[in-house]
Coordinates of C-alpha atoms in Angstrom, one line a residue:
X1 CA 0.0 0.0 0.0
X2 CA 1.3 3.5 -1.0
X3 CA 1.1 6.8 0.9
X4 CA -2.2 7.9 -1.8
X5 CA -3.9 4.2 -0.4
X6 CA -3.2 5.5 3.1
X7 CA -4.6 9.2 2.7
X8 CA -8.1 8.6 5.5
X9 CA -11.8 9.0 3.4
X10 CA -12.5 12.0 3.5
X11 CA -9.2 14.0 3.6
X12 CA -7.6 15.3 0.7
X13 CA -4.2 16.0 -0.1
X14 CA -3.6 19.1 -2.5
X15 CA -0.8 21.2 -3.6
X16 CA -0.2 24.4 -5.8
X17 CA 3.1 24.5 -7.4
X18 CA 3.6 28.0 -9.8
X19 CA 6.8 27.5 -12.2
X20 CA 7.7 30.1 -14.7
X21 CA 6.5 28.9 -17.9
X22 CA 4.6 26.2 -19.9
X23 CA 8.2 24.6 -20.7
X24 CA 8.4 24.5 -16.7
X25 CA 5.0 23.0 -16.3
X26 CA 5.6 20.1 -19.1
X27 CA 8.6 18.9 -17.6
X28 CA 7.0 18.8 -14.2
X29 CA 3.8 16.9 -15.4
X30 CA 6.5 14.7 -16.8
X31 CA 8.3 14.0 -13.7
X32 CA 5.5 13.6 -11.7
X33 CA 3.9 10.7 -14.3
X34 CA 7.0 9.2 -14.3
X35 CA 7.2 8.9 -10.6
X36 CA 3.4 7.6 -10.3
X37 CA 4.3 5.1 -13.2
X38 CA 7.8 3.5 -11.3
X39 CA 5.7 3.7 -8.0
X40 CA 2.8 2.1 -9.6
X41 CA 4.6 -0.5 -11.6
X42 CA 6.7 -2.0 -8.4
X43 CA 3.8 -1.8 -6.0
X44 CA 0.7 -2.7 -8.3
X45 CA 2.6 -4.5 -11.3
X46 CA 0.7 -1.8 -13.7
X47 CA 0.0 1.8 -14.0
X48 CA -3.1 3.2 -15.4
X49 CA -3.5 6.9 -16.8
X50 CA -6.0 9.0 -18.3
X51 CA -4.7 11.7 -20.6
X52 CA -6.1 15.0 -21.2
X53 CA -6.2 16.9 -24.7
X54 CA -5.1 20.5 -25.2
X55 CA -1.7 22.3 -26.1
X56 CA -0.4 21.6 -22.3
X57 CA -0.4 18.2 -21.7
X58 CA 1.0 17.6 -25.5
X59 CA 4.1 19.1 -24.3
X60 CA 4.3 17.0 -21.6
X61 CA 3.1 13.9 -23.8
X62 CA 6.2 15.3 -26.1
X63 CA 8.8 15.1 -23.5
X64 CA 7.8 12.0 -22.3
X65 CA 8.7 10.5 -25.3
X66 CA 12.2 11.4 -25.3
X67 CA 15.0 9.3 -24.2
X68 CA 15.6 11.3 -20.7
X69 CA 12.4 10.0 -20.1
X70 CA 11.0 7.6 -22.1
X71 CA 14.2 5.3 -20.7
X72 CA 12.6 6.0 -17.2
X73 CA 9.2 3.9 -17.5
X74 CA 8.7 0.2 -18.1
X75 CA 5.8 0.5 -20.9
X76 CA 5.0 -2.8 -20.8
X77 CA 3.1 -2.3 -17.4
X78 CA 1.3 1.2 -18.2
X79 CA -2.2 1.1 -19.5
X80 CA -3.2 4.2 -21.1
X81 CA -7.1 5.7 -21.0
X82 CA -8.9 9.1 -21.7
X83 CA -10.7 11.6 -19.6
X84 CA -12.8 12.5 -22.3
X85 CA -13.0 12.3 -26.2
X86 CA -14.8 14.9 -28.8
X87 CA -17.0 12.5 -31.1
X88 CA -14.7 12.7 -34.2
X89 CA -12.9 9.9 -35.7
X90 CA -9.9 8.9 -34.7
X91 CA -8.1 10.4 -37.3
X92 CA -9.6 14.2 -36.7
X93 CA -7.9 16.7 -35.4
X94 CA -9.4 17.8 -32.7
X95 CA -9.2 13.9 -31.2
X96 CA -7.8 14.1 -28.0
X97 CA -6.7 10.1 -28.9
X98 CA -4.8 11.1 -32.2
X99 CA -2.9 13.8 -30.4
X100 CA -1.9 11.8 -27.9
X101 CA -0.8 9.0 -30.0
X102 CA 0.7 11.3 -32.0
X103 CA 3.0 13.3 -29.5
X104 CA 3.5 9.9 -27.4
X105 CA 1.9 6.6 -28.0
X106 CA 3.5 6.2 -31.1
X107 CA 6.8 6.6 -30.1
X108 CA 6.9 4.5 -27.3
X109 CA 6.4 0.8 -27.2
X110 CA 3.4 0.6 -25.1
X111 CA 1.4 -2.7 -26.1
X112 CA -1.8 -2.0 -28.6
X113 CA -4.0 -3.9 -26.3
X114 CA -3.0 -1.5 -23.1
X115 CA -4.4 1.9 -25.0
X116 CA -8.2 2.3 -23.8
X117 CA -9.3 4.6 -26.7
X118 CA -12.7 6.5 -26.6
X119 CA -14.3 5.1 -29.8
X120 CA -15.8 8.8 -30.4
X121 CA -16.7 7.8 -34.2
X122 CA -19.5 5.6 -32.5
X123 CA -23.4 6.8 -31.9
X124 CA -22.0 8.9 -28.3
X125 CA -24.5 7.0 -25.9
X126 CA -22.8 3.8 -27.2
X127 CA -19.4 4.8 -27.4
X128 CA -20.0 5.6 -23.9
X129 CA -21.5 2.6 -23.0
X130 CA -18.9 0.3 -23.9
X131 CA -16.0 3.1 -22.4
X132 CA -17.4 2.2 -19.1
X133 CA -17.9 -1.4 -19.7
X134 CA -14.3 -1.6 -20.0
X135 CA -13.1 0.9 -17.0
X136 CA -15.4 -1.8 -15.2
X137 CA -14.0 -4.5 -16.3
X138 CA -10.2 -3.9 -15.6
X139 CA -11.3 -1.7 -12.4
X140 CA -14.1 -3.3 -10.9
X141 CA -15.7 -1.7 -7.3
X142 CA -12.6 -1.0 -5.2
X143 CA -9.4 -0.6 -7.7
X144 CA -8.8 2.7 -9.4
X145 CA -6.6 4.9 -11.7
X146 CA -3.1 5.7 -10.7
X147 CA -3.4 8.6 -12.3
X148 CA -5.3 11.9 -14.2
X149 CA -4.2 14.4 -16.1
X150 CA -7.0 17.4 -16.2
X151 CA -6.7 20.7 -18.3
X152 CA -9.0 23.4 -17.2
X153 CA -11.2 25.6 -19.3
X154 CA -11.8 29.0 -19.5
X155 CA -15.8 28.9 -17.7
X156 CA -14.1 26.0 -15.3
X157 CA -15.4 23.0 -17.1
X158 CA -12.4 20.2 -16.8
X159 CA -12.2 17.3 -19.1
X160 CA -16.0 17.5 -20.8
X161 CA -17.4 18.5 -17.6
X162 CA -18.9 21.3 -18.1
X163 CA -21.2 24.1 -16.0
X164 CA -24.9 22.7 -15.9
X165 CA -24.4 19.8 -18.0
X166 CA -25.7 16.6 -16.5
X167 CA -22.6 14.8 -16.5
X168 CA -21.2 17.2 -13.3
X169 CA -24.5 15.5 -11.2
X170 CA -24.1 11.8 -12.4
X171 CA -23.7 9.6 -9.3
X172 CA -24.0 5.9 -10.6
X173 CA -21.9 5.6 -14.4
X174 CA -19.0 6.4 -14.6
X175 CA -19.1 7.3 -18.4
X176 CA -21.7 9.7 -20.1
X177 CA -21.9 11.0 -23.3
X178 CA -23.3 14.5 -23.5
X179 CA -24.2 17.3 -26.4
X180 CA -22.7 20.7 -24.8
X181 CA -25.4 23.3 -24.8
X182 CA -22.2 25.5 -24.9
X183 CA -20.7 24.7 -28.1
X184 CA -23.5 23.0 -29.7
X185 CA -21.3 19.6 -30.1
X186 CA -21.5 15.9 -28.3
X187 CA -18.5 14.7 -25.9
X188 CA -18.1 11.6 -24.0
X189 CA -16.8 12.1 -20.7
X190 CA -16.0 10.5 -17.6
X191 CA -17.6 11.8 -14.8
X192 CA -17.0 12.8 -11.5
X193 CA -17.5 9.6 -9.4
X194 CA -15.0 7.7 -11.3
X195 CA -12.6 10.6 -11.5
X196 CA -12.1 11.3 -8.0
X197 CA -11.6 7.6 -7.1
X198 CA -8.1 8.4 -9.1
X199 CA -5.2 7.8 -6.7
X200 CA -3.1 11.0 -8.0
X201 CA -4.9 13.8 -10.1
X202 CA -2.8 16.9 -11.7
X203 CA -4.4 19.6 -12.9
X204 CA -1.8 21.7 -15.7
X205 CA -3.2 25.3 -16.6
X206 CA -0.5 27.9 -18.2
X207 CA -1.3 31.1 -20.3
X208 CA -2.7 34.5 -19.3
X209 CA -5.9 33.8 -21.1
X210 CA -6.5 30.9 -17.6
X211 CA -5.6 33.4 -15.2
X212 CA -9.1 34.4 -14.0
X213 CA -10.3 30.8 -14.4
X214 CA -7.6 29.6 -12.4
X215 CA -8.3 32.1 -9.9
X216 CA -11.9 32.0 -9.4
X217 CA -11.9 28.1 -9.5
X218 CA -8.9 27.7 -7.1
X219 CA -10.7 30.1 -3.9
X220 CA -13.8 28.1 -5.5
X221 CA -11.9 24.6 -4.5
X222 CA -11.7 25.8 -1.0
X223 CA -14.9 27.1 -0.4
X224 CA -18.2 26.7 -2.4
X225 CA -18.1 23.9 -5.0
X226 CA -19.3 25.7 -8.3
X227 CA -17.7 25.4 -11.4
X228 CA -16.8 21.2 -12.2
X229 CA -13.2 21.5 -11.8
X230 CA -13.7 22.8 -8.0
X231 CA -15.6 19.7 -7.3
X232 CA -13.6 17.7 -8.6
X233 CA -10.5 19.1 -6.9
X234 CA -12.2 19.6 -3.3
X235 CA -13.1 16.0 -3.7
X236 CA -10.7 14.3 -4.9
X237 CA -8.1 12.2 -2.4
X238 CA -4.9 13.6 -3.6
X239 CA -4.4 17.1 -6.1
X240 CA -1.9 19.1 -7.7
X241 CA -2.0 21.7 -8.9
X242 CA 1.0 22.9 -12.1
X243 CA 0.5 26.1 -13.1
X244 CA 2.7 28.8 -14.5
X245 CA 2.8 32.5 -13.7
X246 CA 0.7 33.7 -16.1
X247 CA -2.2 31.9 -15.1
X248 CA -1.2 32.5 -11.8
X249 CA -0.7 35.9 -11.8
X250 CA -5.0 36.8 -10.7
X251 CA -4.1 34.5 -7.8
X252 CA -4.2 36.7 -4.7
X253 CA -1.6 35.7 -1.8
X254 CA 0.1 33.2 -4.0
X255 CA 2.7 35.6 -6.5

């Protein structure tokens, strides 16, 4: 059992680390999953991770795939899921999957059978549907993922959790595809329950343009839970936070 098994019910760990730039934050988020993945690997025999899309984490995904620390992580034992998929083929674009395959999965040798993809080409109730039939079947009731990486948006949604959606509510699946009044498109998303089972959870925001998100959802995470990222990070066991200075810089007491 690690120190995150032995954090009581109820109590949560968090932390706020503010590093100078998005260069700073990637190689942090890369440390960090490396250190999850060698803890996880000795103690459980695997490692499980769900990526996030956006410009952020790629640049973590990107140095992850280099030798300093691709060399670091036995890739055999990590299994690799998603916090949340657009509904776009695999091939598009804007699929959080095909960026990270491209930035990372493809230039490491993780096994094909270990990389959980969100089948977002699929009718989205259905895609969804058989995403959580398989978190269920490798997870079952009591085990859970090692790890989370979570961007945050500008009006505080976090993965496709998003203000007023139903998904922020859900209390029994884990998995629920959505069409966001917001932008008028459908997502599939995990949702909160499952989320904050995760053993380790880091949140990465840098740029100016998330420096009154950041702000307004971290005093949010320690008071009122509003916006979906603050409840997920009041609830969650065990939080960091990774930000740079410019999304940090509407943060009162913390410059």
């Amino acid at each position: 059992m690690d120190l995150e098994d032995r954090v009581p019910a109820g109590v949560g760990v968090k932390s706020l680390e503010i590093l100078l730039d998005p260069q700073d934050v990637a190689r942090r988020v890369a440390e960090r999953f490396v250190r999850a993945a060698t803890l996880a690997s000795a103690i459980r025999k695997r490692f499980t991770v769900a990526l996030a899309g956006g410009a952020s984490p790629r640049d973590a995904y990107q140095l992850l795939a280099t030798r300093e620390f691709a060399r670091q992580i036995d890739w055999d034992r990590v299994h690799v899921w998603w916090g949340d998929e657009r509904c776009v083929s695999p091939e598009d674009p804007q699929s959080n999957y095909r960026m990270a395959r491209e930035s990372l999965i493809d230039k490491v040798p993780i096994p094909s059978k270990q990389v959980h993809r969100i089948r977002g080409e699929d009718p989205p109730v259905d895609a969804a549907a058989a995403y959580e039939d398989s978190l269920r079947e490798s997870f079952g009731f009591n085990d859970r993922l090692d790890l989370i990486l979570l961007g945050l948006g500008k009006e505080g949604h976090t993965a496709s959790l998003f203000p007023g959606q139903a998904a922020v509510s859900e209390k029994v699946r884990w998995v629920l595809a959505e069409r966001i009044g917001l932008l008028g498109i459908w997502r599939i998303t995990l949702t909160p329950g499952f989320i904050t089972r995760a053993r380790e959870i880091i949140f990465i925001v840098t740029g100016a343009g998330k420096a009154a998100s950041f702000s307004r959802v971290y005093q949010e995470e320690r008071g009122r839970e509003i916006s979906p990222a603050a409840i997920i990070a009041r609830r969650a066991k065990r939080v960091r936070w990774l930000v740079d200075r410019a999304a940090a810089s509407e943060l009162e007491g913390e410059r």
